[in-house]
Short mmCIF file of C-alpha atoms and ligand atoms in Angstrom, two decimals:
data_model
loop_
_atom_site.label_atom_id
_atom_site.label_comp_id
_atom_site.label_asym_id
_atom_site.label_seq_id
_atom_site.Cartn_x
_atom_site.Cartn_y
_atom_site.Cartn_z
CA UNK B 299 63.08 3.33 -40.14
CA UNK B 300 65.87 3.24 -42.75
CA UNK B 301 68.21 6.17 -43.23
CA UNK B 302 67.64 8.29 -46.35
CA UNK B 303 70.20 7.82 -49.10
CA UNK B 304 68.99 10.80 -51.11
CA UNK B 305 71.61 10.73 -53.85
CA UNK B 306 70.71 7.16 -54.78
CA UNK B 307 67.09 8.21 -55.29
CA UNK B 308 67.93 10.81 -57.95
CA UNK B 309 68.22 10.36 -61.72
CA UNK B 310 70.66 13.31 -61.69
CA UNK B 311 72.58 13.33 -58.37
CA UNK B 312 74.32 16.57 -59.39
CA UNK B 313 71.09 18.36 -58.41
CA UNK B 314 71.94 17.53 -54.80
CA UNK B 315 74.18 20.56 -54.30
CA UNK B 316 75.33 21.48 -50.79
CA UNK B 317 77.47 24.56 -51.52
CA UNK B 318 76.13 28.12 -51.63
CA UNK B 319 75.68 29.74 -55.05
CA UNK B 320 77.36 33.17 -55.17
CA UNK B 321 78.20 35.14 -58.32
CA UNK B 322 77.96 32.02 -60.48
CA UNK B 323 80.34 30.01 -58.26
CA UNK B 324 79.78 27.20 -55.72
CA UNK B 325 81.08 28.33 -52.35
CA UNK B 326 81.66 26.54 -49.03
CA UNK B 327 80.46 28.19 -45.85
CA UNK B 328 82.46 29.10 -42.74
CA UNK B 329 80.50 26.27 -41.10
CA UNK B 330 78.04 23.56 -42.08
CA UNK B 331 74.29 23.28 -41.63
CA UNK B 332 72.64 19.88 -41.01
CA UNK B 333 69.55 19.08 -43.07
CA UNK B 334 67.33 16.30 -41.76
CA UNK B 335 64.47 14.21 -43.08
CA UNK B 336 61.43 15.02 -40.87
CA UNK B 337 59.89 11.61 -41.67
CA UNK B 338 62.88 9.55 -40.55
CA UNK B 339 64.86 11.82 -38.25
CA UNK B 340 68.17 11.22 -40.05
CA UNK B 341 70.61 13.80 -41.40
CA UNK B 342 70.42 13.74 -45.21
CA UNK B 343 72.98 16.43 -46.03
CA UNK B 344 75.33 19.04 -44.63
CA UNK B 345 75.06 22.37 -46.40
CA UNK B 346 77.26 25.47 -46.53
CA UNK B 347 76.44 27.75 -43.59
CA UNK B 348 77.38 31.27 -44.73
CA UNK B 349 78.60 34.10 -42.54
CA UNK B 350 77.18 37.62 -42.72
CA UNK B 351 80.40 38.71 -44.47
CA UNK B 352 79.92 36.10 -47.19
CA UNK B 353 76.34 37.27 -47.67
CA UNK B 354 77.59 40.86 -47.96
CA UNK B 355 79.98 39.73 -50.71
CA UNK B 356 77.07 38.12 -52.55
CA UNK B 357 75.15 41.39 -52.37
CA UNK B 358 78.19 43.21 -53.82
CA UNK B 359 78.26 40.75 -56.74
CA UNK B 360 74.51 41.07 -57.28
CA UNK B 361 74.79 44.86 -57.28
CA UNK B 362 77.37 44.75 -60.10
CA UNK B 363 75.60 42.03 -62.11
CA UNK B 364 72.26 43.80 -61.95
CA UNK B 365 73.49 46.78 -63.94
CA UNK B 366 74.30 44.57 -66.96
CA UNK B 367 71.23 42.35 -66.49
CA UNK B 368 68.98 45.42 -66.66
CA UNK B 369 70.47 46.24 -70.08
CA UNK B 370 69.23 42.96 -71.54
CA UNK B 371 66.05 43.31 -73.53
CA UNK B 372 62.86 41.90 -72.06
CA UNK B 373 62.95 39.20 -74.69
CA UNK B 374 66.53 38.23 -73.86
CA UNK B 375 65.59 37.88 -70.18
CA UNK B 376 62.46 35.99 -71.19
CA UNK B 377 64.44 33.46 -73.22
CA UNK B 378 66.78 32.53 -70.37
CA UNK B 379 63.89 32.37 -67.88
CA UNK B 380 62.05 30.06 -70.26
CA UNK B 381 65.09 27.75 -70.34
CA UNK B 382 65.05 27.71 -66.52
CA UNK B 383 61.36 26.74 -66.61
CA UNK B 384 62.03 23.97 -69.14
CA UNK B 385 64.88 22.58 -66.98
CA UNK B 386 62.70 22.63 -63.85
CA UNK B 387 59.97 20.65 -65.59
CA UNK B 388 62.49 18.23 -67.11
CA UNK B 389 63.84 17.56 -63.60
CA UNK B 390 60.47 17.60 -61.83
CA UNK B 391 60.85 14.10 -60.37
CA UNK B 392 64.25 14.77 -58.82
CA UNK B 393 63.25 18.21 -57.51
CA UNK B 394 60.19 16.57 -55.95
CA UNK B 395 62.28 13.83 -54.33
CA UNK B 396 64.72 16.37 -52.86
CA UNK B 397 61.79 18.39 -51.51
CA UNK B 398 60.07 15.40 -49.91
CA UNK B 399 63.33 14.28 -48.31
CA UNK B 400 63.96 17.64 -46.63
CA UNK B 401 60.42 18.96 -46.07
CA UNK B 402 58.34 15.79 -45.73
CA UNK B 403 55.35 16.43 -47.99
CA UNK B 404 54.16 13.39 -50.01
CA UNK B 405 56.05 13.00 -53.30
CA UNK B 406 52.98 13.69 -55.44
CA UNK B 407 52.45 16.99 -53.60
CA UNK B 408 56.14 17.84 -53.92
CA UNK B 409 56.10 17.27 -57.67
CA UNK B 410 52.96 19.40 -57.80
CA UNK B 411 54.77 22.19 -56.00
CA UNK B 412 57.64 21.98 -58.52
CA UNK B 413 55.15 22.51 -61.35
CA UNK B 414 53.50 25.33 -59.37
CA UNK B 415 56.88 26.95 -58.71
CA UNK B 416 57.91 26.57 -62.36
CA UNK B 417 54.65 28.18 -63.48
CA UNK B 418 55.79 31.50 -61.97
CA UNK B 419 58.96 31.40 -64.06
CA UNK B 420 56.97 30.59 -67.19
CA UNK B 421 54.46 33.37 -66.42
CA UNK B 422 56.98 36.10 -65.67
CA UNK B 423 59.19 35.14 -68.59
CA UNK B 424 56.27 36.34 -70.67
CA UNK B 425 55.74 39.43 -68.51
CA UNK B 426 59.38 40.46 -69.06
CA UNK B 427 58.40 41.48 -72.59
CA UNK B 428 55.45 43.58 -71.44
CA UNK B 429 56.87 46.12 -68.99
CA UNK B 430 55.22 49.16 -70.54
CA UNK B 431 55.64 52.85 -69.69
CA UNK B 432 53.31 55.61 -70.77
CA UNK B 433 53.17 59.17 -72.09
CA UNK B 434 50.79 61.68 -70.49
CA UNK B 435 49.56 64.94 -72.08
CA UNK B 436 51.68 67.86 -70.84
CA UNK B 437 50.47 70.24 -68.17
CA UNK B 438 51.90 73.18 -70.17
CA UNK B 439 52.20 73.75 -73.92
CA UNK B 440 55.96 73.17 -73.87
CA UNK B 441 55.92 70.20 -71.53
CA UNK B 442 55.62 66.51 -72.32
CA UNK B 443 55.26 63.86 -69.60
CA UNK B 444 56.86 60.43 -69.96
CA UNK B 445 56.57 57.62 -67.38
CA UNK B 446 59.04 54.74 -67.51
CA UNK B 447 59.32 51.59 -65.38
CA UNK B 448 62.80 50.52 -64.29
CA UNK B 449 64.04 47.61 -62.13
CA UNK B 450 64.42 48.56 -58.47
CA UNK B 451 67.88 46.92 -58.21
CA UNK B 452 69.00 44.14 -55.83
CA UNK B 453 66.08 42.20 -54.32
CA UNK B 454 66.67 40.21 -51.12
CA UNK B 455 64.42 37.26 -50.33
CA UNK B 456 63.70 35.31 -47.14
CA UNK B 457 61.47 32.26 -47.50
CA UNK B 458 59.89 29.56 -45.30
CA UNK B 459 60.26 25.79 -45.29
CA UNK B 460 56.71 24.86 -46.21
CA UNK B 461 56.99 25.55 -49.95
CA UNK B 462 60.76 25.43 -50.44
CA UNK B 463 60.59 25.73 -54.23
CA UNK B 464 57.52 27.83 -55.07
CA UNK B 465 58.07 30.52 -52.45
CA UNK B 466 61.47 31.24 -54.03
CA UNK B 467 60.34 31.22 -57.67
CA UNK B 468 57.25 33.33 -56.79
CA UNK B 469 59.78 36.05 -55.90
CA UNK B 470 62.75 35.35 -58.17
CA UNK B 471 60.68 35.10 -61.36
CA UNK B 472 59.20 38.62 -61.28
CA UNK B 473 62.44 40.03 -59.89
CA UNK B 474 64.58 38.65 -62.71
CA UNK B 475 61.94 39.40 -65.34
CA UNK B 476 61.95 43.04 -64.19
CA UNK B 477 65.76 43.22 -64.51
CA UNK B 478 66.55 42.95 -60.80
CA UNK B 479 69.24 40.75 -59.25
CA UNK B 480 68.21 38.30 -56.51
CA UNK B 481 69.87 37.23 -53.25
CA UNK B 482 67.83 34.55 -51.52
CA UNK B 483 68.16 33.02 -48.07
CA UNK B 484 66.15 29.78 -47.84
CA UNK B 485 64.80 28.42 -44.54
CA UNK B 486 67.45 26.44 -42.66
CA UNK B 487 65.22 23.36 -42.74
CA UNK B 488 64.98 23.26 -46.55
CA UNK B 489 68.05 24.63 -48.37
CA UNK B 490 68.44 21.72 -50.80
CA UNK B 491 65.43 22.65 -52.95
CA UNK B 492 66.76 26.20 -53.23
CA UNK B 493 70.25 25.02 -54.22
CA UNK B 494 68.78 22.66 -56.83
CA UNK B 495 67.02 25.70 -58.30
CA UNK B 496 70.42 27.40 -58.49
CA UNK B 497 71.94 24.41 -60.29
CA UNK B 498 69.26 24.73 -62.97
CA UNK B 499 69.49 28.53 -63.10
CA UNK B 500 73.19 28.15 -63.82
CA UNK B 501 72.49 25.59 -66.55
CA UNK B 502 69.83 27.89 -68.06
CA UNK B 503 72.42 30.63 -68.53
CA UNK B 504 71.25 33.14 -65.93
CA UNK B 505 74.34 35.37 -65.66
CA UNK B 506 76.68 35.15 -62.69
CA UNK B 507 75.54 37.33 -59.79
CA UNK B 508 71.94 37.70 -60.99
CA UNK B 509 70.60 34.78 -58.92
CA UNK B 510 72.29 33.85 -55.61
CA UNK B 511 71.27 31.28 -52.96
CA UNK B 512 72.72 31.88 -49.50
CA UNK B 513 72.03 29.17 -46.89
CA UNK B 514 72.74 30.19 -43.33
CA UNK B 515 71.78 29.08 -39.85
CA UNK B 516 71.82 32.65 -38.58
CA UNK B 517 68.50 33.94 -39.88
CA UNK B 518 68.41 37.13 -37.85
CA UNK B 519 71.96 38.20 -38.79
CA UNK B 520 71.36 37.63 -42.51
CA UNK B 521 68.04 39.45 -42.22
CA UNK B 522 69.86 42.42 -40.70
CA UNK B 523 72.40 42.38 -43.55
CA UNK B 524 69.59 42.41 -46.09
CA UNK B 525 67.91 45.33 -44.31
CA UNK B 526 71.01 47.39 -43.48
CA UNK B 527 73.04 46.96 -46.68
CA UNK B 528 72.32 50.01 -48.84
CA UNK B 529 72.95 48.04 -52.02
CA UNK B 530 69.72 46.15 -51.34
CA UNK B 531 66.66 48.09 -52.52
CA UNK B 532 63.91 45.50 -52.07
CA UNK B 533 63.03 42.99 -49.36
CA UNK B 534 60.55 40.22 -50.07
CA UNK B 535 59.56 37.91 -47.21
CA UNK B 536 57.25 34.96 -46.77
CA UNK B 537 56.75 33.65 -43.28
CA UNK B 538 55.13 34.43 -39.97
CA UNK B 539 53.64 37.79 -39.10
CA UNK B 540 55.94 38.02 -36.09
CA UNK B 541 59.07 37.84 -38.20
CA UNK B 542 57.48 40.10 -40.78
CA UNK B 543 57.10 42.80 -38.12
CA UNK B 544 60.79 42.47 -37.20
CA UNK B 545 61.87 42.79 -40.80
CA UNK B 546 59.59 45.75 -41.53
CA UNK B 547 61.05 47.57 -38.53
CA UNK B 548 64.62 46.82 -39.70
CA UNK B 549 63.84 47.79 -43.30
CA UNK B 550 62.52 51.16 -42.20
CA UNK B 551 66.10 52.37 -41.63
CA UNK B 552 66.84 52.39 -45.38
CA UNK B 553 63.23 53.08 -46.35
CA UNK B 554 63.32 49.81 -48.27
CA UNK B 555 60.49 48.66 -50.51
CA UNK B 556 58.98 45.54 -48.86
CA UNK B 557 56.69 42.73 -49.90
CA UNK B 558 55.30 40.68 -47.02
CA UNK B 559 53.45 37.36 -47.35
CA UNK B 560 52.64 36.59 -43.75
CA UNK B 561 50.49 34.46 -41.51
CA UNK B 562 46.88 33.48 -42.02
CA UNK B 563 43.82 32.30 -40.09
CA UNK B 564 41.53 31.22 -42.91
CA UNK B 565 37.81 30.71 -42.26
CA UNK B 566 36.15 27.91 -44.24
CA UNK B 567 32.38 28.51 -44.20
CA UNK B 568 29.66 26.00 -45.19
CA UNK B 569 26.18 27.44 -45.60
CA UNK B 570 22.92 25.47 -45.47
CA UNK B 571 22.52 25.76 -49.27
CA UNK B 572 25.98 24.32 -49.97
CA UNK B 573 26.70 21.08 -51.81
CA UNK B 574 27.86 19.25 -48.67
CA UNK B 575 29.84 16.56 -50.50
CA UNK B 576 31.69 19.23 -52.48
CA UNK B 577 32.28 21.17 -49.26
CA UNK B 578 33.78 18.07 -47.60
CA UNK B 579 36.19 17.55 -50.51
CA UNK B 580 37.04 21.24 -50.46
CA UNK B 581 37.71 21.08 -46.73
CA UNK B 582 40.01 18.08 -47.18
CA UNK B 583 42.32 19.80 -49.66
CA UNK B 584 42.05 23.18 -47.93
CA UNK B 585 42.83 21.79 -44.47
CA UNK B 586 45.23 18.93 -45.20
CA UNK B 587 47.36 20.14 -48.13
CA UNK B 588 50.97 19.97 -46.88
CA UNK B 589 49.40 18.44 -43.74
CA UNK B 590 47.90 21.81 -42.81
CA UNK B 591 51.27 23.59 -43.06
CA UNK B 592 50.27 26.37 -45.42
CA UNK B 593 49.32 29.97 -44.73
CA UNK B 594 46.11 29.54 -46.71
CA UNK B 595 44.88 26.36 -44.97
CA UNK B 596 41.43 26.32 -43.43
CA UNK B 597 42.23 27.24 -39.83
CA UNK B 598 38.57 27.57 -38.70
CA UNK B 599 35.65 25.61 -40.19
CA UNK B 600 32.23 27.27 -39.71
CA UNK B 601 29.16 25.15 -40.57
CA UNK B 602 25.59 26.45 -40.55
CA UNK B 603 23.31 24.55 -38.17
CA UNK B 604 21.17 22.95 -40.89
CA UNK B 605 24.10 20.93 -42.29
CA UNK B 606 26.36 20.85 -39.22
CA UNK B 607 25.84 17.18 -38.30
CA UNK B 608 25.92 15.75 -41.82
CA UNK B 609 29.02 17.76 -42.76
CA UNK B 610 30.85 16.74 -39.57
CA UNK B 611 30.03 13.06 -40.06
CA UNK B 612 31.08 13.06 -43.73
CA UNK B 613 34.30 14.94 -43.01
CA UNK B 614 35.27 12.50 -40.25
CA UNK B 615 34.58 9.52 -42.52
CA UNK B 616 36.69 11.03 -45.30
CA UNK B 617 39.62 11.95 -43.04
CA UNK B 618 39.65 8.45 -41.57
CA UNK B 619 40.54 7.16 -45.05
CA UNK B 620 43.67 9.34 -45.33
CA UNK B 621 47.02 7.56 -45.03
CA UNK B 622 49.66 9.06 -42.74
CA UNK B 623 53.21 8.09 -43.68
CA UNK B 624 56.62 8.82 -45.12
CA UNK B 625 56.21 11.06 -48.17
CA UNK B 626 58.68 8.87 -50.09
CA UNK B 627 56.41 5.84 -49.64
CA UNK B 628 53.66 5.26 -52.20
CA UNK B 629 50.16 6.07 -51.02
CA UNK B 630 51.11 8.46 -48.22
CA UNK B 631 48.69 11.42 -48.21
CA UNK B 632 49.78 13.09 -44.95
CA UNK B 633 53.49 13.41 -44.26
CA UNK B 634 55.29 14.49 -41.08
CA UNK B 635 55.22 17.96 -39.58
CA UNK B 636 58.43 19.93 -39.97
CA UNK B 637 59.62 19.79 -36.36
CA UNK B 638 58.63 18.42 -32.92
CA UNK B 639 57.74 22.01 -31.97
CA UNK B 640 55.17 22.06 -34.77
CA UNK B 641 53.59 18.92 -33.30
CA UNK B 642 53.51 20.49 -29.86
CA UNK B 643 51.67 23.57 -31.18
CA UNK B 644 48.92 21.39 -32.69
CA UNK B 645 48.66 19.32 -29.51
CA UNK B 646 48.37 22.52 -27.46
CA UNK B 647 45.46 23.68 -29.62
CA UNK B 648 43.74 20.29 -29.23
CA UNK B 649 44.18 20.28 -25.45
CA UNK B 650 42.94 23.88 -25.16
CA UNK B 651 39.82 23.13 -27.24
CA UNK B 652 38.99 20.01 -25.23
CA UNK B 653 39.51 21.86 -21.93
CA UNK B 654 37.02 24.51 -23.07
CA UNK B 655 34.30 22.07 -24.12
CA UNK B 656 35.28 20.93 -27.59
CA UNK B 657 34.38 17.32 -28.50
CA UNK B 658 36.84 15.12 -30.45
CA UNK B 659 34.94 13.62 -33.37
CA UNK B 660 37.96 11.83 -34.89
CA UNK B 661 41.57 11.26 -33.79
CA UNK B 662 43.76 9.18 -36.11
CA UNK B 663 46.50 6.73 -35.10
CA UNK B 664 49.93 8.39 -35.23
CA UNK B 665 52.64 6.12 -36.71
CA UNK B 666 55.22 5.25 -34.04
CA UNK B 667 58.48 6.20 -35.72
CA UNK B 668 61.44 8.53 -35.38
CA UNK B 669 59.71 11.07 -37.60
CA UNK B 670 57.60 14.06 -36.67
CA UNK B 671 54.26 12.40 -37.34
CA UNK B 672 50.88 13.46 -35.97
CA UNK B 673 47.64 11.95 -37.27
CA UNK B 674 44.70 14.28 -38.04
CA UNK B 675 42.14 15.32 -35.42
CA UNK B 676 38.64 16.73 -35.88
CA UNK B 677 36.96 18.63 -33.02
CA UNK B 678 33.38 19.93 -32.99
CA UNK B 679 31.65 22.31 -30.61
CA UNK B 680 34.53 24.75 -31.06
CA UNK B 681 34.01 28.30 -29.79
CA UNK B 682 35.69 31.68 -30.33
CA UNK B 683 37.36 31.67 -26.91
CA UNK B 684 39.58 28.75 -27.90
CA UNK B 685 43.20 29.27 -29.04
CA UNK B 686 42.45 27.71 -32.42
CA UNK B 687 40.06 30.58 -33.18
CA UNK B 688 42.77 33.25 -33.05
CA UNK B 689 46.09 31.43 -33.57
CA UNK B 690 47.39 29.76 -36.73
CA UNK B 691 47.54 26.01 -36.00
CA UNK B 692 49.71 25.10 -39.00
CA UNK B 693 48.95 21.39 -38.70
CA UNK B 694 46.35 18.58 -39.03
CA UNK B 695 43.60 19.88 -36.74
CA UNK B 696 40.10 20.57 -38.16
CA UNK B 697 38.06 22.61 -35.66
CA UNK B 698 34.36 22.88 -36.48
CA UNK B 699 32.25 25.82 -35.25
CA UNK B 700 28.44 25.95 -35.57
CA UNK B 701 26.65 29.14 -36.65
CA UNK B 702 23.02 30.20 -37.31
CA UNK B 703 22.99 33.32 -39.52
CA UNK B 704 25.00 34.94 -42.35
CA UNK B 705 25.64 38.10 -40.31
CA UNK B 706 26.87 36.01 -37.38
CA UNK B 707 29.41 34.05 -39.43
CA UNK B 708 30.72 37.14 -41.24
CA UNK B 709 31.43 38.75 -37.87
CA UNK B 710 33.10 35.56 -36.60
CA UNK B 711 35.17 35.11 -39.78
CA UNK B 712 36.43 38.69 -39.76
CA UNK B 713 37.25 38.69 -36.04
CA UNK B 714 41.02 38.21 -36.52
CA UNK B 715 44.15 40.31 -37.11
CA UNK B 716 44.81 38.21 -40.22
CA UNK B 717 43.34 38.63 -43.68
CA UNK B 718 44.99 36.28 -46.17
CA UNK B 719 42.68 33.52 -47.51
CA UNK B 720 39.01 32.73 -46.85
CA UNK B 721 36.60 30.21 -48.33
CA UNK B 722 32.88 29.52 -48.41
CA UNK B 723 30.46 27.08 -49.98
CA UNK B 724 27.02 28.35 -51.01
CA UNK B 725 24.84 28.37 -54.11
CA UNK B 726 22.52 31.33 -53.67
CA UNK B 727 23.89 33.99 -56.05
CA UNK B 728 22.94 36.95 -53.88
CA UNK B 729 24.55 35.30 -50.84
CA UNK B 730 27.74 34.49 -52.81
CA UNK B 731 28.12 38.09 -53.92
CA UNK B 732 27.35 39.63 -50.51
CA UNK B 733 29.59 37.25 -48.53
CA UNK B 734 32.52 37.63 -50.97
CA UNK B 735 32.29 41.40 -50.54
CA UNK B 736 31.95 41.23 -46.74
CA UNK B 737 34.92 38.97 -46.01
CA UNK B 738 38.00 41.06 -45.02
CA UNK B 739 40.60 38.95 -46.83
CA UNK B 740 42.94 39.30 -49.79
CA UNK B 741 41.70 36.02 -51.25
CA UNK B 742 38.18 34.51 -51.28
CA UNK B 743 37.62 30.97 -52.57
CA UNK B 744 33.98 30.33 -53.53
CA UNK B 745 32.98 26.65 -53.73
CA UNK B 746 36.66 25.70 -53.86
CA UNK B 747 39.30 24.78 -51.29
CA UNK B 748 42.34 25.64 -53.37
CA UNK B 749 43.18 29.06 -54.81
CA UNK B 750 46.87 28.74 -55.68
CA UNK B 751 47.72 29.80 -59.23
CA UNK B 752 50.34 31.99 -60.89
CA UNK B 753 47.54 33.78 -62.77
CA UNK B 754 46.09 35.47 -59.68
CA UNK B 755 47.33 38.20 -57.28
CA UNK B 756 48.16 36.25 -54.09
CA UNK B 757 48.42 38.23 -50.88
CA UNK B 758 46.81 39.39 -47.67
CA UNK B 759 45.28 42.42 -45.96
CA UNK B 760 45.49 43.49 -42.32
CA UNK B 761 48.42 41.69 -40.63
CA UNK B 762 48.71 39.03 -43.35
CA UNK B 763 50.94 41.10 -45.53
CA UNK B 764 51.80 43.80 -48.00
CA UNK B 765 51.85 43.49 -51.78
CA UNK B 766 50.82 40.75 -54.18
CA UNK B 767 52.68 37.84 -55.80
CA UNK B 768 51.63 36.27 -59.09
CA UNK B 769 49.50 37.71 -61.91
CA UNK B 770 50.56 40.79 -63.89
CA UNK B 771 50.37 42.70 -60.58
CA UNK B 772 53.29 40.63 -59.22
CA UNK B 773 56.00 42.35 -61.24
CA UNK B 774 55.11 45.88 -60.07
CA UNK B 775 56.79 45.32 -56.70
CA UNK B 776 60.14 44.93 -58.49
CA UNK B 777 59.82 48.10 -60.57
CA UNK B 778 60.16 51.81 -59.89
CA UNK B 779 58.12 54.42 -61.74
CA UNK B 780 60.15 57.32 -63.15
CA UNK B 781 58.42 60.48 -64.35
CA UNK B 782 60.32 62.45 -66.98
CA UNK B 783 59.18 66.00 -67.67
CA UNK B 784 60.36 67.03 -71.13
CA UNK B 785 60.48 70.67 -72.27
CA UNK B 786 59.96 70.90 -76.04
N1 LIG M 202 51.53 34.44 -46.47
C1 LIG M 202 52.22 33.43 -47.01
O1 LIG M 202 52.29 33.28 -48.23
C2 LIG M 202 52.94 32.47 -46.12
C3 LIG M 202 53.02 32.62 -44.73
N2 LIG M 202 53.68 31.69 -43.96
C4 LIG M 202 53.63 31.80 -42.49
O2 LIG M 202 54.95 31.45 -41.90
C5 LIG M 202 54.74 30.67 -40.73
C6 LIG M 202 55.32 29.29 -40.89
O3 LIG M 202 56.53 29.36 -41.54
P1 LIG M 202 57.85 29.56 -40.67
O4 LIG M 202 59.00 29.23 -41.54
O5 LIG M 202 57.78 28.88 -39.36
O6 LIG M 202 57.87 31.10 -40.38
P2 LIG M 202 59.05 31.97 -39.79
O7 LIG M 202 58.54 33.32 -39.92
O8 LIG M 202 59.57 31.52 -38.48
O9 LIG M 202 60.31 31.75 -40.80
C7 LIG M 202 60.21 32.18 -42.11
C8 LIG M 202 61.62 32.47 -42.61
O10 LIG M 202 62.12 33.58 -41.88
C9 LIG M 202 63.38 33.26 -41.29
N3 LIG M 202 63.53 34.03 -40.06
C10 LIG M 202 63.13 33.70 -38.81
N4 LIG M 202 63.43 34.71 -37.95
C11 LIG M 202 64.05 35.68 -38.69
C12 LIG M 202 64.61 36.97 -38.38
N5 LIG M 202 64.58 37.48 -37.15
N6 LIG M 202 65.16 37.69 -39.39
C13 LIG M 202 65.19 37.20 -40.65
N7 LIG M 202 64.68 35.98 -41.00
C14 LIG M 202 64.12 35.25 -40.02
C15 LIG M 202 63.32 31.76 -41.09
O11 LIG M 202 64.62 31.25 -41.01
P3 LIG M 202 64.88 29.83 -40.28
O12 LIG M 202 63.84 28.89 -40.75
O13 LIG M 202 66.25 29.43 -40.70
O14 LIG M 202 64.77 30.13 -38.83
C16 LIG M 202 62.60 31.33 -42.37
O15 LIG M 202 63.52 31.28 -43.43
C17 LIG M 202 53.27 30.62 -40.53
O16 LIG M 202 52.85 31.70 -39.77
C18 LIG M 202 52.71 30.76 -41.94
O17 LIG M 202 51.41 31.20 -41.99
C19 LIG M 202 54.35 30.64 -44.49
C20 LIG M 202 54.31 30.47 -45.87
C21 LIG M 202 53.57 31.33 -46.77
O1 LIG M 203 53.31 29.10 -48.13
C1 LIG M 203 52.15 28.99 -48.39
O2 LIG M 203 51.29 28.65 -47.60
C2 LIG M 203 51.79 29.28 -49.80
O3 LIG M 203 51.86 30.66 -50.02
C3 LIG M 203 50.42 28.79 -50.06
S1 LIG M 203 50.18 28.61 -51.74
O4 LIG M 203 50.72 29.78 -52.44
O5 LIG M 203 50.89 27.39 -52.13
O6 LIG M 203 48.73 28.51 -51.86
#
């Protein structure tokens, strides 16, 4: 496997930035952080590895810059955000290439994520002009009530490696539109996409200190700085529920406003009255987008007995056609997993299911290379006592459960601490309405396997999170309500 010469693949090599972006300046770290290509196993860049003190200095700069930024009109903020959007779309190919090199997803998917990430900036640029307050009739003849919305201040962001562009813009866009300043720590596996966003933010004219990208290998220390520094008023996190719990506990000290986009365990339900071919296509995109490494992937596939065999056969035939390979190579549909540990977790779930009676319907051939590749596996005869029923696999394993009745599958689907995304295929209108109401999830996809859009409020219930990202709801988490009681 050849080494990755990332710079030579870019139309604009200046997007390949390895220094941290603090207060409008490019800053070296006290150490360096290796970034590797999960498909080839080679180091593609060494990035600034910031100390906690350097992160604290970035927060100081953000705190100062935010005061001025909040004085800009909504339209002025909108204009500079729109320029950022335009620059992202103009550099979509390069941003996609950088993402594929460091995260592994196929280039077409990476470019799709860039457009998805940019859509949040476009959407919230518009919302910046529509942050409305209200007046309320007084409670006494000489009182008048006024409610205003003001930016919360400095927002700190911690994001995962699986969507290294969109998870940042899904937070930074509403934060900046609201008049907040943003300090973001990207996942150590994927800092390059975040730094490329900073290059374009700088070119768009976002003022120094308003948007800061702070790579660091010491996730827990930087998380503590974000939670303990009293100049930070908002913490927004996307990642596992386990880390979310740690951060919520740490944020309690300063009673910090938190948004949490955490783990999932999505059920994907196929009823007897479903369009089976449509359900198979929905299962493919829902299960294998980013090779199963998304929080909204189908983690459990429940198929009613009347269509169980035909669905299983069609899904296996369709998966067998999918090409596993380096995301930079044309035609690859399934890239590598992010780390060897991610592969081990999937293999553990497969072994556990087989040991408890599951039957492998399909197991693809894994490319023998230095990269973290694992071909897809489909298992049928899966039962609720298996690890895959309660744990998030986060990889290319499609476990198929059989069920008989609607009540049975609702109970099975809701039997989890998670509540992020859920999906079902059915055509009976009464069933669609009743099942959508009964599923205990923040998101329900009906006759679709993909629900990701900037127009909708994305988020979970139970232990999948707090708050919503996207839609007009998404900006509220970066605003404070102020009630003014006027005596006239
Ligand atoms: N609900 C949602 O929208 C999403 C949820 N997820 C969930 O995240 C998981 C997979 O992503 P993954 O990156 O492995 O999740 P992790 O929770 O391990 O990591 C997420 C981010 O948190 C950082 N981090 C880890 N430990 C700490 C800590 N103690 N304090 C502060 N920051 C910390 C990581 O840094 P580093 O990588 O450098 O260690 C990374 O940047 C899955 O459970 C998935 O479902 C993922 C994406 C979206
Ligand atoms: O990280 C994730 O899994 C994303 O939140 C999923 S989505 O927003 O791209 O659907």
